[in-house]
Amino acid sequence: MELPERKKRILKAIVESYIDTAEPVGSKTLVNSFDGPISSATIRNEMSELEELGFLEKPHVSAGRIPSYAAYRLYVNELMERHRVATDELEAMRLMMQAKMREIDNIMVSASKVLSEMTQHTAVSMISRTGGSQVKKCELIDVDGGYTYAVVLVTGSEVKNKMLRLSQPVEPATAAVLSTAINLALSERRLEYLLPSVQQSMGGSSSVYQMTSDILDFIRATEAGGRSEVYIDGTARLLDNREYQDTQRARELLEYFSDRSRVGELLEQEEDGGLVKIRIGPELQDPSMRDASVVFTSYQIDQNTRGIVGIIAPARMDYADVCAKLAAFTQAVAGVTGQGMKRLKDAGESDERRDQESDRRTGR
């Protein structure tokens, strides 16, 4: 839907006023937003039409209007002005990251802390690794009389463990023999022959067979690689916003953050590295996030490691400021890590759409 220019100016003013104040916007507030003379009555008529079109909502009978999720999306795509981070602020980001980061695994921990301080919003970051490590050794530790075993895998760079709970116990002596067999198969890279051997000697319905199968699945998953770590900082900042003064809404959101796998799944939806992505309210497809928006992007740390960083804030966040700071932040990280990361656009996904719209209007 193509809105007339005056309606766009009114909608832009309403969105930006609501971002600043979190208060419904009335026609008198908007009169001063226009250079030329325009009456409150004209603005009221335009606001009523924008409400009918689904861009504004009226929270109370006598109140002004607030933007709908459709208004935020139009604002992000077409109305939001470019916002640039000053050179000295960019340098401050780089120095802050440099001070906090000591090794590659600390990039994302530092990222969430620095981003939260920069934006005064909740920051999330994730490090996603592809390509696993070869398992060198497997240990089986009896936890409770043979019903539960801790499986410990040792690779060249890390130790991973998993608890196996069995319906029938496996004697520690049998587990010790199995551990020896697994380690021999690991050293000779002959794991595929282990399970048929156990089936032949112990039977396919035995607890030893099931235990062996679960251990081999764990080894394969470890060697296949692919692990993600999610970091969140500044969660309490969300509670400073009017949207989350409601106890029930705040509880739902805090429960959402407590499940880091859900946050990780949200960030993994990022498809095109190098662009700042924006997801608003219902687009997040989670009731707990209905009043929030997420701004995020990804970049390569090394050949097998990808970083994803983002901001979660109320839907009325200052998108231009957040997009610019997020893009500038990733440039600062690139400077710290020495990676030749592709330069990000400083106003997010809306740039491309505005450029396309400009081309269409000018006939280019």
Coordinates of N, CA and C in Angstrom, one line a residue, residues 159-266:
V159 N 36.3 -31.4 26.4 CA 35.8 -32.6 27.0 C 34.2 -32.4 27.0
K160 N 33.5 -33.4 26.5 CA 32.1 -33.3 26.5 C 31.5 -34.5 27.3
N161 N 30.4 -34.3 27.9 CA 29.8 -35.4 28.7 C 28.3 -35.4 28.5
K162 N 27.8 -36.6 28.8 CA 26.4 -36.9 28.7 C 26.0 -37.9 29.6
M163 N 24.8 -37.8 30.2 CA 24.3 -38.8 31.2 C 23.4 -39.8 30.4
L164 N 23.6 -41.1 30.6 CA 22.8 -42.1 30.0 C 22.0 -42.8 31.1
R165 N 20.7 -42.8 31.1 CA 19.9 -43.5 32.1 C 19.3 -44.7 31.4
L166 N 19.5 -45.9 32.0 CA 19.2 -47.2 31.5 C 18.0 -47.8 32.2
S167 N 17.1 -48.5 31.4 CA 16.0 -49.2 32.0 C 16.4 -50.4 32.8
Q168 N 17.5 -51.0 32.4 CA 18.1 -52.1 33.2 C 19.6 -51.8 33.4
P169 N 20.1 -52.2 34.6 CA 21.5 -51.9 34.9 C 22.5 -52.6 34.0
V170 N 23.7 -52.0 33.9 CA 24.8 -52.6 33.2 C 25.9 -52.7 34.3
E171 N 26.4 -53.8 34.5 CA 27.4 -54.0 35.6 C 28.6 -53.2 35.3
P172 N 29.3 -52.6 36.3 CA 30.5 -51.8 36.1 C 31.6 -52.6 35.4
A173 N 31.7 -53.9 35.6 CA 32.7 -54.7 35.0 C 32.5 -54.8 33.5
T174 N 31.2 -54.9 33.1 CA 30.8 -55.0 31.7 C 31.0 -53.6 31.1
A175 N 30.7 -52.6 31.8 CA 30.9 -51.2 31.2 C 32.4 -51.0 31.0
A176 N 33.2 -51.5 31.9 CA 34.7 -51.3 31.7 C 35.1 -52.0 30.4
V177 N 34.6 -53.2 30.2 CA 35.0 -53.9 29.0 C 34.5 -53.2 27.7
L178 N 33.3 -52.6 27.8 CA 32.7 -51.9 26.7 C 33.5 -50.6 26.5
S179 N 34.0 -49.9 27.5 CA 34.8 -48.8 27.4 C 36.1 -49.1 26.6
T180 N 36.7 -50.2 27.0 CA 37.9 -50.6 26.3 C 37.7 -50.9 24.9
A181 N 36.6 -51.5 24.5 CA 36.2 -51.9 23.2 C 36.0 -50.6 22.3
I182 N 35.3 -49.6 23.0 CA 35.0 -48.3 22.3 C 36.3 -47.6 22.0
N183 N 37.2 -47.6 23.0 CA 38.5 -46.8 22.8 C 39.4 -47.5 21.7
L184 N 39.3 -48.9 21.7 CA 40.1 -49.6 20.6 C 39.5 -49.2 19.3
A185 N 38.2 -49.2 19.2 CA 37.5 -48.9 17.9 C 37.8 -47.4 17.5
L186 N 37.9 -46.5 18.5 CA 38.2 -45.1 18.2 C 39.6 -45.0 17.6
S187 N 40.6 -45.7 18.2 CA 42.0 -45.6 17.8 C 42.2 -46.2 16.4
E188 N 41.4 -47.2 16.1 CA 41.5 -47.9 14.8 C 40.5 -47.3 13.8
R189 N 39.6 -46.4 14.2 CA 38.6 -45.8 13.4 C 37.7 -46.9 12.8
R190 N 37.2 -47.8 13.7 CA 36.4 -48.9 13.2 C 35.1 -49.0 14.1
L191 N 34.5 -47.8 14.4 CA 33.3 -47.7 15.2 C 32.2 -48.5 14.6
E192 N 32.1 -48.5 13.2 CA 30.9 -49.1 12.6 C 30.8 -50.6 12.8
Y193 N 31.9 -51.2 13.3 CA 31.9 -52.7 13.5 C 31.5 -53.0 15.0
L194 N 31.4 -52.0 15.8 CA 31.2 -52.2 17.3 C 29.8 -52.7 17.6
L195 N 28.8 -52.0 17.1 CA 27.4 -52.3 17.4 C 27.0 -53.7 16.9
P196 N 27.3 -54.1 15.7 CA 27.0 -55.4 15.3 C 27.7 -56.5 16.1
S197 N 28.9 -56.2 16.6 CA 29.6 -57.2 17.5 C 28.9 -57.3 18.8
V198 N 28.4 -56.2 19.4 CA 27.7 -56.2 20.7 C 26.3 -56.9 20.5
Q199 N 25.7 -56.7 19.4 CA 24.4 -57.3 19.1 C 24.6 -58.9 19.0
Q200 N 25.6 -59.3 18.4 CA 25.9 -60.7 18.2 C 26.2 -61.4 19.6
S201 N 26.9 -60.7 20.4 CA 27.3 -61.3 21.7 C 26.3 -61.1 22.8
M202 N 25.6 -60.0 22.8 CA 24.7 -59.6 23.9 C 23.2 -59.6 23.6
G203 N 22.9 -59.5 22.3 CA 21.5 -59.5 21.8 C 21.1 -58.0 21.6
G204 N 20.2 -57.8 20.6 CA 19.8 -56.5 20.3 C 18.8 -55.9 21.2
S205 N 18.3 -56.7 22.2 CA 17.4 -56.1 23.2 C 18.0 -55.9 24.5
S206 N 19.3 -56.1 24.6 CA 20.0 -56.0 25.9 C 20.3 -54.5 26.2
S207 N 20.4 -54.3 27.5 CA 20.7 -52.9 27.9 C 22.1 -52.5 27.5
V208 N 23.1 -53.5 27.3 CA 24.4 -53.2 26.8 C 24.3 -52.7 25.4
Y209 N 23.5 -53.4 24.6 CA 23.3 -53.0 23.2 C 22.8 -51.5 23.1
Q210 N 21.7 -51.2 23.9 CA 21.2 -49.9 23.9 C 22.2 -48.8 24.3
M211 N 22.9 -49.2 25.4 CA 23.9 -48.3 25.9 C 25.0 -48.0 24.8
T212 N 25.4 -49.1 24.1 CA 26.4 -48.9 23.1 C 25.9 -48.0 21.9
S213 N 24.6 -48.2 21.6 CA 24.0 -47.4 20.5 C 24.0 -46.0 20.9
D214 N 23.6 -45.7 22.1 CA 23.5 -44.3 22.6 C 24.9 -43.6 22.6
I215 N 25.9 -44.4 23.1 CA 27.2 -43.8 23.1 C 27.8 -43.5 21.7
L216 N 27.5 -44.4 20.8 CA 28.0 -44.2 19.4 C 27.3 -43.0 18.8
D217 N 26.0 -42.8 19.1 CA 25.3 -41.6 18.6 C 25.9 -40.4 19.1
F218 N 26.3 -40.4 20.4 CA 26.9 -39.2 21.0 C 28.3 -38.9 20.4
I219 N 29.0 -40.0 20.1 CA 30.3 -39.8 19.5 C 30.2 -39.2 18.1
R220 N 29.2 -39.8 17.3 CA 29.0 -39.3 15.9 C 28.5 -37.8 15.9
A221 N 27.6 -37.5 16.9 CA 27.2 -36.1 17.0 C 28.3 -35.1 17.3
T222 N 29.2 -35.6 18.2 CA 30.4 -34.8 18.6 C 31.3 -34.6 17.4
E223 N 31.6 -35.6 16.7 CA 32.5 -35.5 15.5 C 31.9 -34.8 14.4
A224 N 30.5 -34.9 14.3 CA 29.9 -34.1 13.2 C 30.0 -32.6 13.4
G225 N 30.1 -32.2 14.6 CA 30.3 -30.8 14.9 C 28.9 -30.1 15.0
G226 N 29.0 -28.8 15.0 CA 27.9 -28.0 15.1 C 27.4 -27.8 16.5
R227 N 27.9 -26.7 17.2 CA 27.4 -26.4 18.5 C 27.3 -24.9 18.7
S228 N 26.3 -24.5 19.5 CA 26.1 -23.1 19.6 C 26.1 -22.7 21.1
E229 N 26.5 -21.5 21.4 CA 26.5 -21.0 22.7 C 25.8 -19.7 22.7
V230 N 24.9 -19.5 23.6 CA 24.1 -18.2 23.6 C 24.4 -17.4 24.9
Y231 N 24.6 -16.1 24.7 CA 24.9 -15.3 25.8 C 23.9 -14.1 25.8
I232 N 23.4 -13.8 27.0 CA 22.4 -12.7 27.2 C 22.9 -11.8 28.3
D233 N 22.8 -10.5 28.0 CA 23.2 -9.5 29.0 C 22.2 -8.4 29.0
G234 N 22.0 -7.8 30.2 CA 21.1 -6.7 30.4 C 19.6 -7.0 30.3
T235 N 19.3 -8.3 30.8 CA 17.9 -8.7 30.8 C 17.0 -7.7 31.6
A236 N 17.6 -7.3 32.7 CA 16.8 -6.4 33.6 C 16.4 -5.1 33.0
R237 N 17.2 -4.7 31.9 CA 16.9 -3.4 31.3 C 15.5 -3.4 30.7
L238 N 15.0 -4.5 30.2 CA 13.7 -4.6 29.6 C 12.6 -4.2 30.7
L239 N 12.9 -4.5 31.9 CA 11.9 -4.2 32.9 C 11.8 -2.7 33.2
D240 N 12.7 -1.9 32.7 CA 12.6 -0.5 32.9 C 11.6 0.2 31.9
N241 N 11.2 -0.6 30.9 CA 10.2 -0.1 29.9 C 8.8 -0.3 30.4
R242 N 8.0 0.7 30.0 CA 6.6 0.7 30.4 C 5.8 -0.6 30.0
E243 N 6.2 -1.1 28.8 CA 5.5 -2.3 28.3 C 5.6 -3.5 29.3
Y244 N 6.7 -3.5 30.1 CA 6.9 -4.6 31.0 C 6.7 -4.3 32.5
Q245 N 6.0 -3.2 32.7 CA 5.5 -3.0 34.1 C 4.4 -4.0 34.5
D246 N 3.8 -4.5 33.5 CA 2.8 -5.6 33.8 C 3.5 -6.8 34.2
T247 N 3.2 -7.3 35.4 CA 3.9 -8.4 36.0 C 3.8 -9.7 35.1
Q248 N 2.6 -10.0 34.6 CA 2.5 -11.2 33.8 C 3.3 -11.1 32.5
R249 N 3.3 -10.0 31.8 CA 4.2 -9.8 30.6 C 5.6 -10.0 30.9
A250 N 6.0 -9.4 32.0 CA 7.5 -9.5 32.4 C 7.8 -10.9 32.8
R251 N 7.0 -11.6 33.4 CA 7.2 -13.0 33.8 C 7.4 -13.9 32.5
E252 N 6.5 -13.7 31.6 CA 6.6 -14.4 30.3 C 7.9 -14.2 29.6
L253 N 8.3 -12.9 29.6 CA 9.5 -12.6 28.9 C 10.8 -13.2 29.6
L254 N 10.8 -13.1 30.9 CA 11.9 -13.6 31.7 C 12.0 -15.2 31.5
E255 N 10.8 -15.8 31.4 CA 10.8 -17.3 31.2 C 11.4 -17.6 29.8
Y256 N 11.1 -16.7 28.9 CA 11.6 -16.9 27.5 C 13.1 -16.8 27.5
F257 N 13.7 -15.8 28.2 CA 15.1 -15.7 28.2 C 15.8 -16.8 29.0
S258 N 15.1 -17.4 29.9 CA 15.7 -18.5 30.7 C 15.9 -19.8 29.9
D259 N 15.2 -19.9 28.7 CA 15.4 -21.0 27.8 C 16.3 -20.5 26.7
R260 N 17.6 -20.7 26.8 CA 18.5 -20.1 25.8 C 18.4 -20.8 24.5
S261 N 17.9 -22.1 24.5 CA 17.8 -22.7 23.2 C 16.7 -22.0 22.3
R262 N 15.7 -21.5 23.0 CA 14.7 -20.7 22.2 C 15.3 -19.4 21.6
V263 N 16.1 -18.8 22.4 CA 16.7 -17.6 22.0 C 17.7 -17.9 20.8
G264 N 18.4 -19.0 20.9 CA 19.3 -19.4 19.9 C 18.6 -19.7 18.6
E265 N 17.4 -20.4 18.7 CA 16.6 -20.7 17.5 C 16.1 -19.4 16.8
L266 N 15.8 -18.4 17.6 CA 15.4 -17.1 17.1 C 16.6 -16.5 16.3

